Short mmCIF file of C-alpha atoms and ligand atoms in Angstrom, two decimals:
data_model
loop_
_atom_site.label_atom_id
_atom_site.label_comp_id
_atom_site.label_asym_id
_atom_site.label_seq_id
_atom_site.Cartn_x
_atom_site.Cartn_y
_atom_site.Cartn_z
CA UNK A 1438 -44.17 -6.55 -17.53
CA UNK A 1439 -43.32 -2.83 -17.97
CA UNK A 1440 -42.51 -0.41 -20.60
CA UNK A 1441 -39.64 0.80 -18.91
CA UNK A 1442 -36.87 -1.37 -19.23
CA UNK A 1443 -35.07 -0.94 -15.74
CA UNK A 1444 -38.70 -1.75 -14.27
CA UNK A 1445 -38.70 -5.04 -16.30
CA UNK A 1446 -34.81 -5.75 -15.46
CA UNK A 1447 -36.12 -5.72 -11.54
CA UNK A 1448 -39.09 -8.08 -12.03
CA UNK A 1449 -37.14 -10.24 -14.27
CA UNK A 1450 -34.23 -10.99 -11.84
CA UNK A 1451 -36.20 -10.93 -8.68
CA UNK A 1452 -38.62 -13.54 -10.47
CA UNK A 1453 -35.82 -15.59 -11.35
CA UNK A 1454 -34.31 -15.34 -8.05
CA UNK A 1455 -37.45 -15.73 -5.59
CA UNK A 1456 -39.80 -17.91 -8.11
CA UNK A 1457 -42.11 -15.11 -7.76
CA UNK A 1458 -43.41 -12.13 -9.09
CA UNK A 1459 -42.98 -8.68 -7.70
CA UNK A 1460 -45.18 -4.87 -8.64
CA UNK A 1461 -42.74 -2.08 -9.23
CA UNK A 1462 -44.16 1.08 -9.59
CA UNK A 1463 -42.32 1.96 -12.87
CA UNK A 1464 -42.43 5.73 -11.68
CA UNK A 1465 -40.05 4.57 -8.46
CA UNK A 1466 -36.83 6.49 -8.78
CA UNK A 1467 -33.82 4.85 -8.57
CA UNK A 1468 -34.78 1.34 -10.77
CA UNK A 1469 -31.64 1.19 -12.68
CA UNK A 1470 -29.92 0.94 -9.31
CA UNK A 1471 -32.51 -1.53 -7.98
CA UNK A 1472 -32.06 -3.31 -11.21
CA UNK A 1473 -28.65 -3.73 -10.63
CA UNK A 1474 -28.61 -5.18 -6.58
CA UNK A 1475 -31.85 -7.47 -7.66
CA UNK A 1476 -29.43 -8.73 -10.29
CA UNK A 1477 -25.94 -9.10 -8.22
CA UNK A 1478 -24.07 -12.24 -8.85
CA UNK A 1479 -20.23 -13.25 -7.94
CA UNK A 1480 -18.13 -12.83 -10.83
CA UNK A 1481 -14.84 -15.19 -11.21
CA UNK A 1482 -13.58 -14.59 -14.72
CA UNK A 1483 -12.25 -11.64 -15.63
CA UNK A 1484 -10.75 -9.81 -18.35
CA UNK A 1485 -7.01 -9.62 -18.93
CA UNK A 1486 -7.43 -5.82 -18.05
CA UNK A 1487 -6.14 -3.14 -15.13
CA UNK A 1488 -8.55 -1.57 -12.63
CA UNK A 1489 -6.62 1.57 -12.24
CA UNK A 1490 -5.87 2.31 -9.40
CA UNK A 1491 -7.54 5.54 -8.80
CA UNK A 1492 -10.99 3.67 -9.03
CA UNK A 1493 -10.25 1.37 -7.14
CA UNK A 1494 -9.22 4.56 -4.37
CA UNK A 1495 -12.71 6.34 -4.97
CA UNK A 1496 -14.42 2.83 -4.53
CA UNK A 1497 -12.58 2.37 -1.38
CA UNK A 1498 -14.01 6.03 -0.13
CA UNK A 1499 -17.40 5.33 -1.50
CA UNK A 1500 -17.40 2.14 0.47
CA UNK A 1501 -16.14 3.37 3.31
CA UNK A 1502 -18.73 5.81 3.24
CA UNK A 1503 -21.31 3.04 4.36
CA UNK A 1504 -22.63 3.36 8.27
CA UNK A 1505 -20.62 2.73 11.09
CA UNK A 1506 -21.75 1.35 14.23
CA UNK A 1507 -22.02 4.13 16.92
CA UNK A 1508 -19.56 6.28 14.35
CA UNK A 1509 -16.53 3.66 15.50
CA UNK A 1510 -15.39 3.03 11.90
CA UNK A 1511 -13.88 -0.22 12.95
CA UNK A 1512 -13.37 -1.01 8.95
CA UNK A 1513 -10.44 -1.15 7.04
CA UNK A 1514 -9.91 -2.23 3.53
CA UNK A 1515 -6.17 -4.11 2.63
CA UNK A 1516 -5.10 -3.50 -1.52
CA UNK A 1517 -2.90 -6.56 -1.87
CA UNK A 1518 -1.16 -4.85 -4.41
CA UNK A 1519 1.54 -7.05 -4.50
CA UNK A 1520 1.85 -10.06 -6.24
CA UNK A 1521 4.11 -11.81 -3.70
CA UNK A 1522 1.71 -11.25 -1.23
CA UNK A 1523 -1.11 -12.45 -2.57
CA UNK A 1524 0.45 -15.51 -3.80
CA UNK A 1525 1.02 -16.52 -0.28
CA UNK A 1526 -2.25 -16.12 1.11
CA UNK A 1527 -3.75 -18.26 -2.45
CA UNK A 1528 -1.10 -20.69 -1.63
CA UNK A 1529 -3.21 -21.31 0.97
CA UNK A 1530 -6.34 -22.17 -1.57
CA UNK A 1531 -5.28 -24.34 -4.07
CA UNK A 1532 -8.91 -25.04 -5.28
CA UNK A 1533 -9.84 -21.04 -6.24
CA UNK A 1534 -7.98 -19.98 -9.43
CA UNK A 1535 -9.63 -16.85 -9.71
CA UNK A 1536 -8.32 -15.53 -6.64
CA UNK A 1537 -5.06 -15.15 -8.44
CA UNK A 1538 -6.69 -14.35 -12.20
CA UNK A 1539 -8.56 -11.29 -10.73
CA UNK A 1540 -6.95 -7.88 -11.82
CA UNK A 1541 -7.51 -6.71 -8.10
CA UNK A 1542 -7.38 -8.15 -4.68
CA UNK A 1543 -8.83 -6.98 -1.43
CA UNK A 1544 -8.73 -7.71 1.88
CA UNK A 1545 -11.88 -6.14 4.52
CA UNK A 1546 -10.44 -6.63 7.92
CA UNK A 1547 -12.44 -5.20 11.06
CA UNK A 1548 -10.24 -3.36 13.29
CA UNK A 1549 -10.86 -2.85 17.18
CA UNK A 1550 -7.55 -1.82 18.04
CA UNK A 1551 -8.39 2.04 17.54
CA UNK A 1552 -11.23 2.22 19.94
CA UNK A 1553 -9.27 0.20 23.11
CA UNK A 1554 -6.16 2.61 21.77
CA UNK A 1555 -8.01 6.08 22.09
CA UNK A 1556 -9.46 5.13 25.30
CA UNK A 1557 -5.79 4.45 26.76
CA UNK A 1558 -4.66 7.84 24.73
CA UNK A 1559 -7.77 9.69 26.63
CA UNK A 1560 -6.84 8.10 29.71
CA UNK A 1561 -9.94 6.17 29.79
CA UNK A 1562 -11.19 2.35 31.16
CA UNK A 1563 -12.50 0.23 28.61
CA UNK A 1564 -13.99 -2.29 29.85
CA UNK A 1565 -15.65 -3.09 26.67
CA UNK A 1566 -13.74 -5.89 25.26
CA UNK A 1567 -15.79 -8.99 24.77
CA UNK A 1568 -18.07 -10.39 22.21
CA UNK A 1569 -20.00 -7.53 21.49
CA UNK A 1570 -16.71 -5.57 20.19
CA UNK A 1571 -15.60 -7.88 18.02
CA UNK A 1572 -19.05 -8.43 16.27
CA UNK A 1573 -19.18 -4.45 15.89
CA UNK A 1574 -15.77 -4.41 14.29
CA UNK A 1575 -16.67 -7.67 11.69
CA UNK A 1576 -20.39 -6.06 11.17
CA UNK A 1577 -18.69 -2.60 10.21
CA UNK A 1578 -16.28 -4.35 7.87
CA UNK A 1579 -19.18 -6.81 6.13
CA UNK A 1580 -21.20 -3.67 5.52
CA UNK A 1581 -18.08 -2.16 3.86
CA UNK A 1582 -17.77 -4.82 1.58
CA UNK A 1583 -20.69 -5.13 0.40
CA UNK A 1584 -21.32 -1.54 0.05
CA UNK A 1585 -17.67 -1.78 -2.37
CA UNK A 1586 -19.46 -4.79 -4.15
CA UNK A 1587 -22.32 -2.58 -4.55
CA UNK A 1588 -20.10 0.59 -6.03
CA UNK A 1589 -17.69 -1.47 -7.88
CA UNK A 1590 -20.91 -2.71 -10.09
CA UNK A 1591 -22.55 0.75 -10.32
CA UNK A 1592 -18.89 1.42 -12.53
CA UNK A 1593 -19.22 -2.30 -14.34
CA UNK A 1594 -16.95 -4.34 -12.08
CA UNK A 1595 -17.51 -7.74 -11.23
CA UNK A 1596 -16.55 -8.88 -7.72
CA UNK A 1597 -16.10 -12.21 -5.89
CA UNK A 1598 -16.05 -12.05 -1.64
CA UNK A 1599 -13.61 -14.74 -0.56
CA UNK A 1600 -14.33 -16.22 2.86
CA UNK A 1601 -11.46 -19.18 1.90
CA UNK A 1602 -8.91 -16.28 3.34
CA UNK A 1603 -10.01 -17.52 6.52
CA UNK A 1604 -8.86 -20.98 5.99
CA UNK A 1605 -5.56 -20.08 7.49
CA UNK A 1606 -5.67 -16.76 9.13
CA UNK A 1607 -2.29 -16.82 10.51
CA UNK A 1608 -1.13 -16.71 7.16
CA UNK A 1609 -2.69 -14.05 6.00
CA UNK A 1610 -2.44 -11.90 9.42
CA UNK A 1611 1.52 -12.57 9.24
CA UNK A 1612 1.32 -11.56 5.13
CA UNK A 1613 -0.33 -8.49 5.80
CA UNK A 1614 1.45 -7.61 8.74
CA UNK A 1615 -1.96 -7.44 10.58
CA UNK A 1616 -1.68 -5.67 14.19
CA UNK A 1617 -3.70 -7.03 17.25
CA UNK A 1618 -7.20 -6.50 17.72
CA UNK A 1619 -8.12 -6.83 13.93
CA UNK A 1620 -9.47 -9.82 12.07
CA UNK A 1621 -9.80 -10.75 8.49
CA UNK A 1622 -13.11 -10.78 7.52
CA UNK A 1623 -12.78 -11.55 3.64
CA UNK A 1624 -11.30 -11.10 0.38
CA UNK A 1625 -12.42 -9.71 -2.59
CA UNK A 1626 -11.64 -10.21 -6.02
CA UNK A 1627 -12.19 -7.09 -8.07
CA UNK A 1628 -12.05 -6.94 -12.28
CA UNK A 1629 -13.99 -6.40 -15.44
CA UNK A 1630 -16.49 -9.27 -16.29
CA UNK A 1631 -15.83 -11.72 -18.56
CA UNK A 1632 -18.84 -12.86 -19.21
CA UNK A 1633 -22.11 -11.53 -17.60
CA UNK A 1634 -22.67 -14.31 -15.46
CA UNK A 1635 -25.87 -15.80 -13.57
CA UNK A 1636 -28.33 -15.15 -10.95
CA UNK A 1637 -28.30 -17.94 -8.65
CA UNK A 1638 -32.03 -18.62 -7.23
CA UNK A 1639 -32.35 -17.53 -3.12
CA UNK A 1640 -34.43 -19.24 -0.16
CA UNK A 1641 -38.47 -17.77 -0.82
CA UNK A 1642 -39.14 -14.58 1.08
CA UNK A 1643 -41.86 -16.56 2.74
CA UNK A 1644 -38.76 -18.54 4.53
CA UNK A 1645 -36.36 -15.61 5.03
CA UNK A 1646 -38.67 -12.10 6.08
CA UNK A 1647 -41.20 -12.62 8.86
CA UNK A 1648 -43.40 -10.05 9.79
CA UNK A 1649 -43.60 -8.77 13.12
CA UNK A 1650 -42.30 -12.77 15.05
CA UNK A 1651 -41.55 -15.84 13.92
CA UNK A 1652 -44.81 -18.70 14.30
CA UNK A 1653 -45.50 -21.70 13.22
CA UNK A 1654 -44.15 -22.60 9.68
CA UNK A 1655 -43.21 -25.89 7.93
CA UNK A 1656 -39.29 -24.67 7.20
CA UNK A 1657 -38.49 -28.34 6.03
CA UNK A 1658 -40.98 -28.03 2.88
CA UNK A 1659 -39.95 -24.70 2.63
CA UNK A 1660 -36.62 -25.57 1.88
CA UNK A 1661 -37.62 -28.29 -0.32
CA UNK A 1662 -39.70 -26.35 -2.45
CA UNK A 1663 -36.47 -24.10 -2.62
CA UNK A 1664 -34.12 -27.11 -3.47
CA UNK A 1665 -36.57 -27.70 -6.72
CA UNK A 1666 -36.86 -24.64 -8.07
CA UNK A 1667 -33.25 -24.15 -8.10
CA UNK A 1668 -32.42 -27.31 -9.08
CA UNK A 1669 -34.63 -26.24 -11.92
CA UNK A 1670 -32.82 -23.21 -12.89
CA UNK A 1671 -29.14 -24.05 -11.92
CA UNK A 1672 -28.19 -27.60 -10.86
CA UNK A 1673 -25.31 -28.03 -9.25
CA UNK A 1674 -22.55 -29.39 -12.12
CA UNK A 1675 -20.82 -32.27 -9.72
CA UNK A 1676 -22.10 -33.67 -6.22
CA UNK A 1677 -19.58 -32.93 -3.34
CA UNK A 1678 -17.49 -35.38 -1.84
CA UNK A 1679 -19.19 -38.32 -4.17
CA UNK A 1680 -16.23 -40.76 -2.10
CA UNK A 1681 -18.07 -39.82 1.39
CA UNK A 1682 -21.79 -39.74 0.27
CA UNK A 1683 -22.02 -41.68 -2.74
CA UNK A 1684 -24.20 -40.13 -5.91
CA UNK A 1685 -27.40 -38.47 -4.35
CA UNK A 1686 -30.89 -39.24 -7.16
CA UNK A 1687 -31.56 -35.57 -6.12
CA UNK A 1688 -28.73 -33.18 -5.30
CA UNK A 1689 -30.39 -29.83 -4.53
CA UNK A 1690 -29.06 -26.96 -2.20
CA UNK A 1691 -29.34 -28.58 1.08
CA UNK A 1692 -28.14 -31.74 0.07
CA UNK A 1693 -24.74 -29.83 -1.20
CA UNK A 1694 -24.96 -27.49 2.01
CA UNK A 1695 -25.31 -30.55 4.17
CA UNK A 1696 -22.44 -32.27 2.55
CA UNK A 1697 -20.36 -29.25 2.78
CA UNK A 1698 -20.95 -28.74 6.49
CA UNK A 1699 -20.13 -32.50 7.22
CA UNK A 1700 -16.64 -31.59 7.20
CA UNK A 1701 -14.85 -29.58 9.80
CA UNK A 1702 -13.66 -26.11 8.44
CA UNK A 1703 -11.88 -23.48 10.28
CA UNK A 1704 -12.24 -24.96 13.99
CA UNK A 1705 -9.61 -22.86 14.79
CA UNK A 1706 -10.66 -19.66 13.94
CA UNK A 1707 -11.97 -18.82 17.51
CA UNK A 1708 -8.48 -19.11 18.84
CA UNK A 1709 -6.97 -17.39 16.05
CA UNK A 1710 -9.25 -14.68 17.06
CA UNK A 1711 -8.58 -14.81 20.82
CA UNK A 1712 -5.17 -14.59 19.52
CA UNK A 1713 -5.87 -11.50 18.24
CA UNK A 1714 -6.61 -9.71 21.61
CA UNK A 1715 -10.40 -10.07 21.32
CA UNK A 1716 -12.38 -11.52 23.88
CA UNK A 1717 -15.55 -14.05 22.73
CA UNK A 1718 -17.19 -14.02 26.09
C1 FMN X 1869 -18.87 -13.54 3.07
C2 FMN X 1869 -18.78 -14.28 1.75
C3 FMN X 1869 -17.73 -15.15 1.54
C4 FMN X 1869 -17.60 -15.82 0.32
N1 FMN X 1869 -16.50 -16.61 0.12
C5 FMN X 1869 -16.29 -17.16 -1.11
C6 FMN X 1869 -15.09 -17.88 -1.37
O1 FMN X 1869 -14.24 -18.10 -0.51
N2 FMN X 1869 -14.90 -18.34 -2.64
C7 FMN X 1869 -15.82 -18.13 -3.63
O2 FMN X 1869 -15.56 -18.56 -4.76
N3 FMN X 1869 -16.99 -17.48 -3.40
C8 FMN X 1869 -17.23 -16.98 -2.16
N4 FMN X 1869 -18.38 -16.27 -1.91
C9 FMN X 1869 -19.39 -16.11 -2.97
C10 FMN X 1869 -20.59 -17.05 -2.71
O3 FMN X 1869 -20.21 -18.36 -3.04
C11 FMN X 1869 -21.78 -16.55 -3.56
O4 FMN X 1869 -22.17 -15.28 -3.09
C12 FMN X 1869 -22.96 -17.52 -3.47
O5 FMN X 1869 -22.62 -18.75 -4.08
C13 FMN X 1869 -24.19 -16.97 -4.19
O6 FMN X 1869 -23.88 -16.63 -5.52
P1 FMN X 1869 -24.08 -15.16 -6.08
O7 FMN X 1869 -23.18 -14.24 -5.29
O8 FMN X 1869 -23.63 -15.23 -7.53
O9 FMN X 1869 -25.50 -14.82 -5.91
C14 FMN X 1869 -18.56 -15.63 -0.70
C15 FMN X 1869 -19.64 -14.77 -0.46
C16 FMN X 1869 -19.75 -14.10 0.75
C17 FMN X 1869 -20.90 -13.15 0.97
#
C-alpha cells in the first residue's frame, strides 16, 4: 500500500470489491476521483436534510453533459418535486421505504419522440423506428444517470437508482404526464448519507472483461468462487422467498439471484412500451 492516501482508498475498495489486488501508479492524476467510483455504493438512508434545489439543477446539467448517441440527446431527467406525485408512483412499491425518506426524487426517462418529431417538422421519412431507437433513447438515459450518480457523489450525495418504478409503468407514465415515444428508465433517490455505507463485492474481472473474444472458461466455478467470497464479506441477512425454496445451507449471490428470477416481474413491460409508440422489432 501507498503513501498517498487516495492511492490506498483505490486499492482498498477495488480489493474489497474484486478479491484482488490492483498497482496504481500513485503519480496517476485524478485518484481522488478514481477513489471515489472504485468505492460507489447505493445509499438508502438519508439525513433529515434539503438538497437545494440549485444543486440538484447544476447536477442535472453536469449529467446531462454525459455523451449522446450520434448527438440525439434522447435523455431527460423528471424532478418529482411534488410530494403527491411521488406518493403515487411509491404506492406502487410498498416494500422500498426509502423511496419516500429520500430528500430528492428523480425520474431518467429516454425520450424518442424529438427525433421522429424533427424529422416530420423537416419534412423528412423516418423510417427508423424499431428496436434500435428505443435502445438509443434508454442507453442515452442510463448513461445520464449514472453520470448524475457519479456528480451527485463528487458534492457528497448518496444516491439509490430505482428500477421498482418499472413495476407499473402506466402509473408512473400517467403521474408524470409522460408523452409518447418516451419510457421510464429509473428512479433515483438523491440525499445526504446517513451513514457511509458498504461496498458490496462484484463478479471477478476474470468473469466479466475478456480480452480480445470470449473462449473457453469454466463460468460455473467462476461464479462460485464469487458466491464465497461475498458470502464472506456480506451475507445476505434473510433468504428470499424461504415459503417457495425452503432454507438454502449456503445462500450466496446466485442462489438469491436465482430465487429472485423464479418469479415473473414486469412481463408486461414490452407492451407498455409498444404502447408507447416504439417499435421492438
Ligand atoms: C438500473 C438499476 C436499478 C436499480 N433498482 C433498484 C431498486 O428498484 N431498488 C433498490 O433498492 N435498489 C435498486 N438498485 C440498486 C442495486 O440494488 C445496487 O446497485 C446493487 O445491489 C449493488 O449495490 P451497490 O450499488 O451498493 O454496489 C438499482 C440499481 C441499478 C443500476
Amino acid at each position: 500500500m501507498s503513501d498517498n492516501p487516495a492511492t490506498t482508498a483505490v486499492q482498498q475498495a477495488l480489493a474489497e470489491r474484486f478479491g484482488q489486488e490492483f498497482q496504481v501508479d500513485a503519480n496517476l492524476s485524478g485518484l481522488e476521483a478514481l477513489a471515489r467510483i472504485a468505492g460507489c455504493r447505493s445509499h438508502r438512508r438519508f439525513l433529515p436534510q434539503a438538497v437545494e434545489p440549485d444543486l440538484i439543477r447544476l447536477l442535472c446539467a453536469c449529467a446531462l453533459s454525459a455523451p449522446s448517441k450520434s448527438d440525439l440527446q434522447q435523455a431527460d431527467i423528471v424532478i418529482v418535486s411534488d410530494r403527491a406525485t411521488r406518493q403515487t408512483i411509491v404506492d406502487t412499491i410498498p416494500d422500498m421505504p426509502w423511496i419516500m425518506d429520500a430528500p430528492v426524487f428523480l425520474v431518467f426517462v429516454g425520450n424518442g419522440a424529438r427525433l421522429p418529431m424533427m424529422s416530420r417538422r423537416r419534412d423528412k421519412p423516418f423510417p427508423n423506428n424499431h428496436l434500435d431507437a428505443f435502445f438509443n433513447a434508454t442507453v442515452d438515459g442510463a448513461i445520464v444517470m449514472t453520470t448524475f450518480m457519479q456528480a451527485a457523489a463528487a458534492v457528497g450525495l448518496g444516491t439509490c437508482p430505482i428500477s421498482a418504478i418499472r413495476d407499473y409503468p402506466r402509473i408512473v407514465a400517467t403521474a408524470l404526464n409522460l408523452p409518447p415515444r418516451t419510457v421510464p428508465i429509473a428512479g433515483l433517490c438523491v440525499g445526504w448519507p446517513e451513514q457511509p455505507g458498504e461496498i458490496t463485492p462484484r463478479l471477478s474481472l476474470s468473469t466479466t472483461v475478456i480480452e480480445n473474444r470470449y473462449g473457453e472458461r469454466d463460468v460455473v466455478a467462476e461464479i462460485e468462487a464469487y458466491d464465497r467470497r461475498r458470502a464472506a464479506l456480506r451475507p445476505y441477512r434473510r433468504q428470499r422467498n424461504p415459503e417457495r425454496w425452503g432454507q438454502a445451507s449456503f445462500y450466496g449471490w446466485s442462489q438469491d439471484k436465482a430465487r429472485q428470477y423464479a418469479e415473473p416481474t414486469r412481463t408486461d413491460f414490452g407492451r407498455f412500451v409498444r404502447e408507447q409508440g416504439f417499435c421492438l422489432d
